[in-house]
Structure formats: C-alpha cells, structure tokens
Coordinates of N, CA and C in Angstrom, one line a residue:
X1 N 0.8 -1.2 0.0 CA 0.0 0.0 0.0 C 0.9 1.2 0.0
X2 N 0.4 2.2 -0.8 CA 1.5 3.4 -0.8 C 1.3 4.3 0.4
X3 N 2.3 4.9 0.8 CA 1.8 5.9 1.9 C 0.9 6.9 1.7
X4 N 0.9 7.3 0.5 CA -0.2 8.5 0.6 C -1.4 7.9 0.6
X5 N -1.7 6.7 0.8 CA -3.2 6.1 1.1 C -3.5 6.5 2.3
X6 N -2.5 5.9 3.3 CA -2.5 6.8 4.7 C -2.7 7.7 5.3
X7 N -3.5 7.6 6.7 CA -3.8 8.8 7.4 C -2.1 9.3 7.6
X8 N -2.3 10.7 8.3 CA -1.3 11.4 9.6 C -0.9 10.3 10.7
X9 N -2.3 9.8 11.0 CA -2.0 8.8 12.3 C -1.4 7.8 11.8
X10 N -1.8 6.9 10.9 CA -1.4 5.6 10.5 C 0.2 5.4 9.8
X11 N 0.7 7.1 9.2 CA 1.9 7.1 8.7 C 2.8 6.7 10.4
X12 N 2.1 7.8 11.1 CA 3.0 7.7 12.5 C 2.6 6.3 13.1
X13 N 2.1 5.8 13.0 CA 1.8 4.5 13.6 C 2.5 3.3 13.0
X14 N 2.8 3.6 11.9 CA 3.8 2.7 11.4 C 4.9 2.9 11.5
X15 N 5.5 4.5 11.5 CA 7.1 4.7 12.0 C 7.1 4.1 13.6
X16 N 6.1 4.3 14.1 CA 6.4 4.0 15.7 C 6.8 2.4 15.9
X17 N 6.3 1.5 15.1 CA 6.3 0.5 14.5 C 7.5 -0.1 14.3
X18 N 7.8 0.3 13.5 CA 9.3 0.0 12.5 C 10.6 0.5 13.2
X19 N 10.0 1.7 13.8 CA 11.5 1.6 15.1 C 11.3 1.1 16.2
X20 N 10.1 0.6 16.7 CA 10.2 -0.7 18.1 C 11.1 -2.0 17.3
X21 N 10.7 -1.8 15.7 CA 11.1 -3.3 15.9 C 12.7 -3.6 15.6
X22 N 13.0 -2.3 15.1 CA 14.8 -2.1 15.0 C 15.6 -2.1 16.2
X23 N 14.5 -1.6 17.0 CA 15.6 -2.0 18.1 C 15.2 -3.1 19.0
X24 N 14.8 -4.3 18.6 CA 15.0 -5.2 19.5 C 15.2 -6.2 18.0
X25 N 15.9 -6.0 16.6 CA 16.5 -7.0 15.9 C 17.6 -7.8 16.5
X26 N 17.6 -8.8 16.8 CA 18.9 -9.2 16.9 C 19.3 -10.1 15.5
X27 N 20.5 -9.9 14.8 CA 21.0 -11.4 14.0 C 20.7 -12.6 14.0
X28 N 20.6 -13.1 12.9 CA 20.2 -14.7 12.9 C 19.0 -15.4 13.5
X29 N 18.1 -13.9 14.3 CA 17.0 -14.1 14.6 C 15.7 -13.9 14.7
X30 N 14.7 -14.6 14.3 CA 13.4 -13.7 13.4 C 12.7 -13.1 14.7
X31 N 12.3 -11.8 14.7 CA 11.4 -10.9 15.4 C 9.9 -11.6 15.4
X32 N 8.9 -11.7 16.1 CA 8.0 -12.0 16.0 C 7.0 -10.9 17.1
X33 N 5.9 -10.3 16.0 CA 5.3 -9.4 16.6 C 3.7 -9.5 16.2
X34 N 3.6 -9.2 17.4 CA 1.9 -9.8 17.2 C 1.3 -8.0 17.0
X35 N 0.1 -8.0 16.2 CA -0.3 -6.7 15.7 C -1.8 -7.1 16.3
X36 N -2.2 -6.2 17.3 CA -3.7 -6.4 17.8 C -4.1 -5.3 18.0
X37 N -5.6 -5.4 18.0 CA -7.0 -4.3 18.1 C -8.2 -5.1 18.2
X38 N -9.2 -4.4 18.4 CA -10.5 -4.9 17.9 C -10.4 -4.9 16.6
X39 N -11.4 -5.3 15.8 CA -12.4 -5.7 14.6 C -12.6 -4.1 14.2
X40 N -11.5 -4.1 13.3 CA -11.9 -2.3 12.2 C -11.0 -1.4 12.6
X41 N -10.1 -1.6 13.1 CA -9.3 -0.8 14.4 C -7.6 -0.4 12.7
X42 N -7.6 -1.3 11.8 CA -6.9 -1.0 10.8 C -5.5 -1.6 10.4
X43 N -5.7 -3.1 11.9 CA -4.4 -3.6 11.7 C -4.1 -4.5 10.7
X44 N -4.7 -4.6 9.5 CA -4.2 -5.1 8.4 C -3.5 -4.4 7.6
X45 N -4.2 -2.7 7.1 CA -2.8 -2.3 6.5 C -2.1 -1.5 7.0
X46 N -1.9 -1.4 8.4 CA -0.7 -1.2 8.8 C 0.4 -2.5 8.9
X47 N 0.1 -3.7 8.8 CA 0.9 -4.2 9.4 C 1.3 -4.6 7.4
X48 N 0.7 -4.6 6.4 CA 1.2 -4.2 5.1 C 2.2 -3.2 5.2
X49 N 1.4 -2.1 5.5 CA 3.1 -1.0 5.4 C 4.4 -1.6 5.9
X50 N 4.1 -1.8 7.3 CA 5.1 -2.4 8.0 C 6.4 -3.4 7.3
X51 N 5.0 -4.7 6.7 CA 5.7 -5.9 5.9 C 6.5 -4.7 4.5
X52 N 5.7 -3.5 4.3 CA 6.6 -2.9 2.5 C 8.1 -2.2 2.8
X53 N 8.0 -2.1 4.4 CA 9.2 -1.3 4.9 C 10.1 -2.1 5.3
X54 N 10.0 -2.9 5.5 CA 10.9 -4.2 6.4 C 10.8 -5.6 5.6
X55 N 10.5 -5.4 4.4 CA 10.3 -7.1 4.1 C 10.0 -7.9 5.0
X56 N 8.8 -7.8 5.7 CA 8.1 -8.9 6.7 C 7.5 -9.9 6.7
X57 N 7.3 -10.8 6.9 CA 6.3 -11.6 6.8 C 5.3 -11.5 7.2
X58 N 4.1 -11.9 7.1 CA 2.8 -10.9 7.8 C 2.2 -12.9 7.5
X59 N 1.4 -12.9 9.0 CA 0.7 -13.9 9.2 C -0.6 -13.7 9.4
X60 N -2.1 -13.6 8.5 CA -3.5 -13.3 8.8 C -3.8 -14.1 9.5
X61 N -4.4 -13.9 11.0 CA -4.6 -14.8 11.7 C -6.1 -15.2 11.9
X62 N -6.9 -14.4 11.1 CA -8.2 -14.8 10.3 C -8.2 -16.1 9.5
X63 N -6.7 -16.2 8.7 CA -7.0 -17.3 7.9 C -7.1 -18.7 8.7
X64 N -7.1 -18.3 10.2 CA -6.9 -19.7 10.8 C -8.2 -19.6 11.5
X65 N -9.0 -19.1 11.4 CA -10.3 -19.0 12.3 C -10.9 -20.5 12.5
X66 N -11.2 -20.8 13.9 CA -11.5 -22.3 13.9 C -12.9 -22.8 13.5
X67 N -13.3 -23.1 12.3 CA -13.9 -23.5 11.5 C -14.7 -24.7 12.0
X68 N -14.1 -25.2 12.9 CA -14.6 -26.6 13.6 C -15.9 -26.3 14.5
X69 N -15.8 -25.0 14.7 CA -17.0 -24.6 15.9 C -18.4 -24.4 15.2
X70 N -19.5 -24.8 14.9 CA -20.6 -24.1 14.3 C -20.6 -22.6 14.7
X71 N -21.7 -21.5 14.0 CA -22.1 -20.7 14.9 C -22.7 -20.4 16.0
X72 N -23.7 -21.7 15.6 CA -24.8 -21.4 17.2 C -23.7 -22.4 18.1
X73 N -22.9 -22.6 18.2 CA -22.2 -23.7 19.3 C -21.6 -22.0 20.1
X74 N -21.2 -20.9 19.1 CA -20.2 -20.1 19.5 C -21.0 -19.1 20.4
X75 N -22.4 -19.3 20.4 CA -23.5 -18.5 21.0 C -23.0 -19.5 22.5
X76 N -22.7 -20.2 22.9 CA -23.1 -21.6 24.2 C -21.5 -21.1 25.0
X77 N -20.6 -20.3 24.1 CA -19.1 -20.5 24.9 C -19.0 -19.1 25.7
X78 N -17.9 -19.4 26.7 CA -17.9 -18.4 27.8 C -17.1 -16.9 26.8
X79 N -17.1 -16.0 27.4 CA -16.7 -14.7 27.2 C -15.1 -15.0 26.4
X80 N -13.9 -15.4 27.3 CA -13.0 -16.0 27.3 C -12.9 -17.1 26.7
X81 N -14.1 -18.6 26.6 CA -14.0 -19.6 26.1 C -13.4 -18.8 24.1
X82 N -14.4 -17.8 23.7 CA -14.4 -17.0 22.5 C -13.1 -16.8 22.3
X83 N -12.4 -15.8 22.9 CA -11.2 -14.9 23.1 C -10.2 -16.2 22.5
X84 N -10.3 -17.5 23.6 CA -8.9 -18.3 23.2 C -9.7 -19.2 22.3
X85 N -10.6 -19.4 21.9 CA -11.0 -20.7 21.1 C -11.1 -20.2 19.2
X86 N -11.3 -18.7 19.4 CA -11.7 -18.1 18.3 C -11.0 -18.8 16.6
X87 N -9.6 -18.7 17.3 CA -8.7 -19.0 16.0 C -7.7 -20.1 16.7
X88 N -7.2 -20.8 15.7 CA -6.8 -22.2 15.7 C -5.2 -22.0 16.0
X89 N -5.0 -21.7 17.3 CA -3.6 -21.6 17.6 C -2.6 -22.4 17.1
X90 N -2.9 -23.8 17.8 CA -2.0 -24.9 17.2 C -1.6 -25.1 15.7
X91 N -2.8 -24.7 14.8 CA -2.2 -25.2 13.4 C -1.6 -23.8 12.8
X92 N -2.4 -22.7 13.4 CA -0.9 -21.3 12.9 C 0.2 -21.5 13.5
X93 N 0.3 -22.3 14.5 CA 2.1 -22.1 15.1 C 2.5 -23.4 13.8
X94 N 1.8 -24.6 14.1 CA 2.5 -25.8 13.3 C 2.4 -25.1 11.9
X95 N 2.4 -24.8 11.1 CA 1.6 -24.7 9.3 C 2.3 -23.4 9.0
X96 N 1.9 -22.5 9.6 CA 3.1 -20.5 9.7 C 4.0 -20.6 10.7
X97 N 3.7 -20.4 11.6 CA 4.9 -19.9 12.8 C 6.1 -20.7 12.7
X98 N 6.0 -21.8 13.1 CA 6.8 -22.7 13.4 C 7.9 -22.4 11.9
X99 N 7.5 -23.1 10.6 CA 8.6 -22.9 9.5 C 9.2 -21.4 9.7
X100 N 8.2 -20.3 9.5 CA 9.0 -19.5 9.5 C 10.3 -19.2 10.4
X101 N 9.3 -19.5 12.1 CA 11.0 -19.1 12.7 C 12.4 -20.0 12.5
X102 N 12.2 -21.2 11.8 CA 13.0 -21.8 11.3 C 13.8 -22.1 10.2
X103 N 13.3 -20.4 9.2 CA 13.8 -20.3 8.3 C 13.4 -21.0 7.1
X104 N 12.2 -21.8 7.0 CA 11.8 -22.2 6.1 C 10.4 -21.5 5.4
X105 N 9.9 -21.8 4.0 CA 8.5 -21.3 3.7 C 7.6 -22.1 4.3
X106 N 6.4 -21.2 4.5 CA 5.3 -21.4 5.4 C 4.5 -22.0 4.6
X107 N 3.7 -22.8 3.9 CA 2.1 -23.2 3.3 C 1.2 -23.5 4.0
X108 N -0.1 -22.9 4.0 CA -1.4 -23.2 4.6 C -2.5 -22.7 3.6
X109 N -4.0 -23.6 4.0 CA -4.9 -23.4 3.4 C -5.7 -22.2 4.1
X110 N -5.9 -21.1 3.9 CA -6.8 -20.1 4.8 C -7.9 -20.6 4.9
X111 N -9.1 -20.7 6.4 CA -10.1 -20.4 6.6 C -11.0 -19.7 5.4
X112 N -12.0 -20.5 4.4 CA -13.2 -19.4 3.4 C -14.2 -19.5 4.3
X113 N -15.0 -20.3 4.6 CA -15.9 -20.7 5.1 C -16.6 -21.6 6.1
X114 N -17.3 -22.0 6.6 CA -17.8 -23.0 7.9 C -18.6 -24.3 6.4
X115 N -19.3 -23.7 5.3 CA -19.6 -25.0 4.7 C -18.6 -25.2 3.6
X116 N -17.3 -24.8 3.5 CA -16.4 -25.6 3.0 C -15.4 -26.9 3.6
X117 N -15.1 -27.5 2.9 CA -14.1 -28.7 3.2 C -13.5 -28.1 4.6
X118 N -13.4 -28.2 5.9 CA -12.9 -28.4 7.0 C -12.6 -26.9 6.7
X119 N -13.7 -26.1 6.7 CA -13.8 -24.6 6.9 C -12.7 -24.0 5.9
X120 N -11.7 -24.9 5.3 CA -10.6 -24.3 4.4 C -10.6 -23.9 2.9
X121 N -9.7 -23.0 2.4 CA -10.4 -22.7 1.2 C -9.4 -23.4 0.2
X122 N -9.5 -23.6 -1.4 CA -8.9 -24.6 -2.0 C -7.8 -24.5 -2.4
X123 N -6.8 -22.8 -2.1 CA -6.0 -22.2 -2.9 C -5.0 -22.7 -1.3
X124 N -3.5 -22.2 -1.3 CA -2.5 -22.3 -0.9 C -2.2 -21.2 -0.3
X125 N -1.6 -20.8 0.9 CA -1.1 -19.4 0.9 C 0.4 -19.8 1.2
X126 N 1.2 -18.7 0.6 CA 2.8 -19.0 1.1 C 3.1 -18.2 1.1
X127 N 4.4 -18.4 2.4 CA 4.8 -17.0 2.9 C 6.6 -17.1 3.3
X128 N 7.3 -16.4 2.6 CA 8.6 -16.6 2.8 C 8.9 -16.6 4.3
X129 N 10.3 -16.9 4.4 CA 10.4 -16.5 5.9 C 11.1 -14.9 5.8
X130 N 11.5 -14.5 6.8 CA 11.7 -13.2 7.1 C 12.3 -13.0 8.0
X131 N 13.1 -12.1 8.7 CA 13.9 -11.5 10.2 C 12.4 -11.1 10.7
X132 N 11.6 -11.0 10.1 CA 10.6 -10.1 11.0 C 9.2 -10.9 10.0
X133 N 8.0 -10.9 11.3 CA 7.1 -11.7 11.8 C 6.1 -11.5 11.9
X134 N 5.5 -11.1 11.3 CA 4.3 -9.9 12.4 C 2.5 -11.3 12.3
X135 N 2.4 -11.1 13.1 CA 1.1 -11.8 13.9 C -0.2 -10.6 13.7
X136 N -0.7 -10.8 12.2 CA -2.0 -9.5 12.2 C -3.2 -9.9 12.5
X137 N -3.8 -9.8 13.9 CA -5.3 -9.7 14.3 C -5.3 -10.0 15.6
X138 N -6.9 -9.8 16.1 CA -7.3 -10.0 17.4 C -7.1 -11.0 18.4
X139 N -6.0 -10.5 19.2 CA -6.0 -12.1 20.3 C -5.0 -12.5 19.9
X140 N -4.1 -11.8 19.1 CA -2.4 -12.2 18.5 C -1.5 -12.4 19.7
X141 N -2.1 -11.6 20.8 CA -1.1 -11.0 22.2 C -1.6 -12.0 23.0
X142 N -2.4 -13.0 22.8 CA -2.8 -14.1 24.0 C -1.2 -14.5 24.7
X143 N -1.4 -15.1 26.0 CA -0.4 -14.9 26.6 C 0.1 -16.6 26.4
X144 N -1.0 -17.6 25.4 CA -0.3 -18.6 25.3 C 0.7 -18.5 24.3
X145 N 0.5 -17.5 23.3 CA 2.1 -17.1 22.7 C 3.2 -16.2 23.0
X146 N 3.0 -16.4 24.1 CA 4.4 -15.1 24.9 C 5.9 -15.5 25.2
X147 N 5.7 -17.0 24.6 CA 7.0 -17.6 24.5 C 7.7 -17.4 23.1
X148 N 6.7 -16.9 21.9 CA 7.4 -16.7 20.9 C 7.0 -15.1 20.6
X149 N 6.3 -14.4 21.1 CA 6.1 -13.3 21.2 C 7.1 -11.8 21.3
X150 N 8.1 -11.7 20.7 CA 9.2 -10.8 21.0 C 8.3 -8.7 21.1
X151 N 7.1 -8.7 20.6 CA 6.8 -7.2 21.0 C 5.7 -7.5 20.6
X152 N 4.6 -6.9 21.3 CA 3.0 -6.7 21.4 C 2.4 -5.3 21.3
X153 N 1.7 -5.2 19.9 CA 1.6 -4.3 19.7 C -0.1 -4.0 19.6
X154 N -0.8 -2.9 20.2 CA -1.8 -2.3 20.1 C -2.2 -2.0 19.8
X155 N -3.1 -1.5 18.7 CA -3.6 -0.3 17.3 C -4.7 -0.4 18.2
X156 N -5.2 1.1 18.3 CA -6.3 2.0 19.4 C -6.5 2.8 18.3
X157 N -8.4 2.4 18.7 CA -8.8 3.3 17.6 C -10.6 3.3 18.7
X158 N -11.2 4.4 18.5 CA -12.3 4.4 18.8 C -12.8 3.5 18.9
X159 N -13.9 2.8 19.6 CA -15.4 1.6 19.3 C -16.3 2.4 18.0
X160 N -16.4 3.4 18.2 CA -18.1 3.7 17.1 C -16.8 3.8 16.1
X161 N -15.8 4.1 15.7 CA -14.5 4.4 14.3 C -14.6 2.9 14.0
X162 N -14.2 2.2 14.9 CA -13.9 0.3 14.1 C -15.0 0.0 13.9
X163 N -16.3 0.1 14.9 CA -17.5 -0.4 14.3 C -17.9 0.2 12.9
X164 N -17.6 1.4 12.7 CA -17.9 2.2 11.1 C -17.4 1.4 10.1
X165 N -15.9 1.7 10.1 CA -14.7 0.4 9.6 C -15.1 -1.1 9.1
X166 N -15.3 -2.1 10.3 CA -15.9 -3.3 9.8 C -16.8 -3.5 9.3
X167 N -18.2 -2.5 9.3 CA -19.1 -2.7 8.8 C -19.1 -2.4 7.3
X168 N -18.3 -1.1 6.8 CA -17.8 -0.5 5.6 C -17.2 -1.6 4.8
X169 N -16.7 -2.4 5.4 CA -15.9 -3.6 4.9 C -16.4 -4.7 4.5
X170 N -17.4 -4.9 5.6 CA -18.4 -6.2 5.1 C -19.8 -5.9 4.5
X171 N -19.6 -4.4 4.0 CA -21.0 -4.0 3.6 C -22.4 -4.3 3.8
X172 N -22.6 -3.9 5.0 CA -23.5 -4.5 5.8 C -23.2 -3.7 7.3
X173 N -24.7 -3.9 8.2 CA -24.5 -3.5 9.8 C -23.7 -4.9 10.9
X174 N -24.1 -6.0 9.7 CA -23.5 -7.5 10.5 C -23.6 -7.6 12.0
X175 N -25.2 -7.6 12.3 CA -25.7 -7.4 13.3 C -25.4 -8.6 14.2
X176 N -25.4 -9.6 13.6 CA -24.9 -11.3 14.7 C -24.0 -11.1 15.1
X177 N -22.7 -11.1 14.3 CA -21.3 -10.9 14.4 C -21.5 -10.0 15.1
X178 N -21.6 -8.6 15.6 CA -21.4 -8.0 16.4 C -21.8 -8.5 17.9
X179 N -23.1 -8.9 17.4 CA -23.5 -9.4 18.9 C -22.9 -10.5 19.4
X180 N -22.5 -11.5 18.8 CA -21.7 -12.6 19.2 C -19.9 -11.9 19.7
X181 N -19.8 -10.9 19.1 CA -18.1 -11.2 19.2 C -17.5 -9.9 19.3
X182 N -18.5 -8.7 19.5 CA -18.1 -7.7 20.1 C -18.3 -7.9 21.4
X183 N -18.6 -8.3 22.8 CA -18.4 -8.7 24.0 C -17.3 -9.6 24.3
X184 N -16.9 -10.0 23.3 CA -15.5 -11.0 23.6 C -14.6 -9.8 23.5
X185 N -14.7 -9.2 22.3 CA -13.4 -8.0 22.4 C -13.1 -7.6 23.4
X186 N -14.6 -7.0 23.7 CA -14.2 -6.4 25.1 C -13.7 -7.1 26.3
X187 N -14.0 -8.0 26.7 CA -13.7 -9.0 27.9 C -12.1 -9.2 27.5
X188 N -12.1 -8.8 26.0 CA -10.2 -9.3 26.0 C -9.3 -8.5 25.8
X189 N -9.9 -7.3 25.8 CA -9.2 -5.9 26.2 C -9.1 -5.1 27.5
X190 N -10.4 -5.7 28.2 CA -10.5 -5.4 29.5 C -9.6 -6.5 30.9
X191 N -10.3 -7.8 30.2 CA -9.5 -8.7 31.8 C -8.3 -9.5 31.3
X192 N -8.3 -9.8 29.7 CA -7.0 -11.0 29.5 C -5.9 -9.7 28.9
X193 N -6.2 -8.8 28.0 CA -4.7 -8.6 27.7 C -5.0 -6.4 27.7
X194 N -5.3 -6.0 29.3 CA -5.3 -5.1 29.2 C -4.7 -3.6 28.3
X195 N -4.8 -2.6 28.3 CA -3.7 -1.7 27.2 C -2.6 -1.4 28.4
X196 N -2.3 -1.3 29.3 CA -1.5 -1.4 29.9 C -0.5 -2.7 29.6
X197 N -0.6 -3.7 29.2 CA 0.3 -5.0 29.2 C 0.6 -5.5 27.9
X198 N 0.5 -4.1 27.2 CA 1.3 -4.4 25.8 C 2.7 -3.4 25.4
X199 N 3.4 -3.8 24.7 CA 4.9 -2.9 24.8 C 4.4 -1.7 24.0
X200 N 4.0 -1.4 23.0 CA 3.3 -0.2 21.9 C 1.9 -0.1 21.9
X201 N 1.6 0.8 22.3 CA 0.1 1.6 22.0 C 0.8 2.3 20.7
X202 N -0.2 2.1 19.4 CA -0.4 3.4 18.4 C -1.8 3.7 18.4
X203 N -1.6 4.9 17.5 CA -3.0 5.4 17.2 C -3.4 5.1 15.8
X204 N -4.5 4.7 15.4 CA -5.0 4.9 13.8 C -6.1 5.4 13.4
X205 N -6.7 6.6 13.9 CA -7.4 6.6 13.3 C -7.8 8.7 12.7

C-alpha cells in the first residue's frame, strides 16, 4: 500500500512501529510481533506497510479461524472460552509460525468458510520466511504465545470508528457478528490482555 493512502496517524503508527522493531533485531533471529486491536481498528494495512518497509512476513490470523465450531455452538461458549478458542492456535504455530521461525516457507490453506471442506479454502497461501514476523489480528497478544512473542503491539482506535470500519468492509451492519463477538473484544481488552500489558500503544485513526 503506498503511503499516501494513509492517514497522519497511521503514517505515525507505522514509524512508531518500525522503530520498536529495529531496536530489539537481533541477527540470525526472526522478530516476532503480534499486531492487535479490535475488529476495524486498521491492523491489516498497517501491518502491510510495515511488511513494504521491512520485508516482513505478515501472518493473517483470520485465515486460521477455527472452522470446527458451528455458529450457534459459538452462541453456548464463555466470554473468554471465545477470546482463546476463536482462531486455531495450534495449526498457525504448526503450518506458519513454526517454519517461518525456522527459516523455512510457510504453506497453509486459509479459513473461506464454515460449509467448506474443513472450513478451508482450495488455494495455498505461502509465505517466505523473514527476520521479522508480524502476527495480524485480534488475540495475536494471548499470553499462550508469549514464548514466541518478541513485541506486542496495540492499534487503538475508537469503538463507534472500528465499528464504522468493519461494517464498511463487510458491507453490511453484521448485526450477529457483532453481537456474538463484540463482547468477547471487550472482555479481552478489559480482563486478559489489558492496554497497559502491551509494549506499543499506536493510534489509527
């Protein structure tokens, strides 16, 4: 994405970005950075700029959404059960994470749908490896990846701004989805990964 697509905030939010992550490169070792917000908050193309300035790797962590759960099952789970069950930890560490920090290419099938073949879609995605990592979406910062987690990063943006955002996107008010999974945000910005217990707060909006 070119910069002049970019807000004021989002140009700064990506420098602020790019120099957290210069200074904690070390050699011979891949950075891994998780990019989190709520739903509309903008951290997909920021964490594109990021990957156009740094040759990054960028891991959608949407494409791993766990497909296994119906929707009405997702209506039955606790606030939290949502937060950690949402997306399929194990097979983004095994399938992306893992090759990459090992210097090898990544392949996986993304997440299309719940009535596709095991939620997956039919195409491939591949992703070189890279010194740098970045982890784009909600719940990137869970604390069961804080063993490979080298910087946790924030993007803060209004509620009614992301709400505008996602909906603009999915063309539509996507009234279920909100009700189902805007209460999990919250509960996972509030009690599991406060804004206090991340290394970067930016702004985008």
């Amino acid at each position: 994405m070119e910069k002049n697509h970019l807000s004021a905030h989002s140009l700064k939010a990506v420098q602020s970005i790019v120099s957290a992550i210069d200074r904690r490169l070390i050699d011979g070792y891949p950075l891994v950075v998780s990019l989190d917000g709520g739903s509309g908050a903008g951290k997909s193309t920021l964490a594109a700029e990021v990957a156009l300035q740094l040759d990054a790797a960028v891991i959608h962590c949407d494409d791993f959404f766990d497909a296994a759960v119906p929707d009405k099952d997702w209506d039955t789970y606790s606030l939290e059960q949502k937060c950690r069950r949402c997306i399929d930890w194990d097979r983004l560490y095994n399938e992306a994470l893992l090759p990459l920090l090992e210097g090898r290419e990544a392949q996986y099938r993304p997440y299309y749908s719940v009535s596709s073949v095991n939620g997956s879609a039919s195409h491939l995605v591949t992703i070189e490896p890279s010194k740098v990592i970045i982890l784009d979406g909600i719940y990137s910062s869970l604390l069961e990846l804080s063993d490979v987690n080298h910087l946790t990063v924030l993007v803060d943006v209004p509620s009614e701004l992301r709400r505008h955002r996602h909906n603009t996107r999915e063309g539509n008010d996507d009234l279920d989805w909100h009700l189902r999974w805007d209460p999990a945000e919250d509960y996972y910005f509030t009690v599991l990964r406060p804004s206090g217990t991340f290394d970067l707060i930016v702004i985008n909006h």
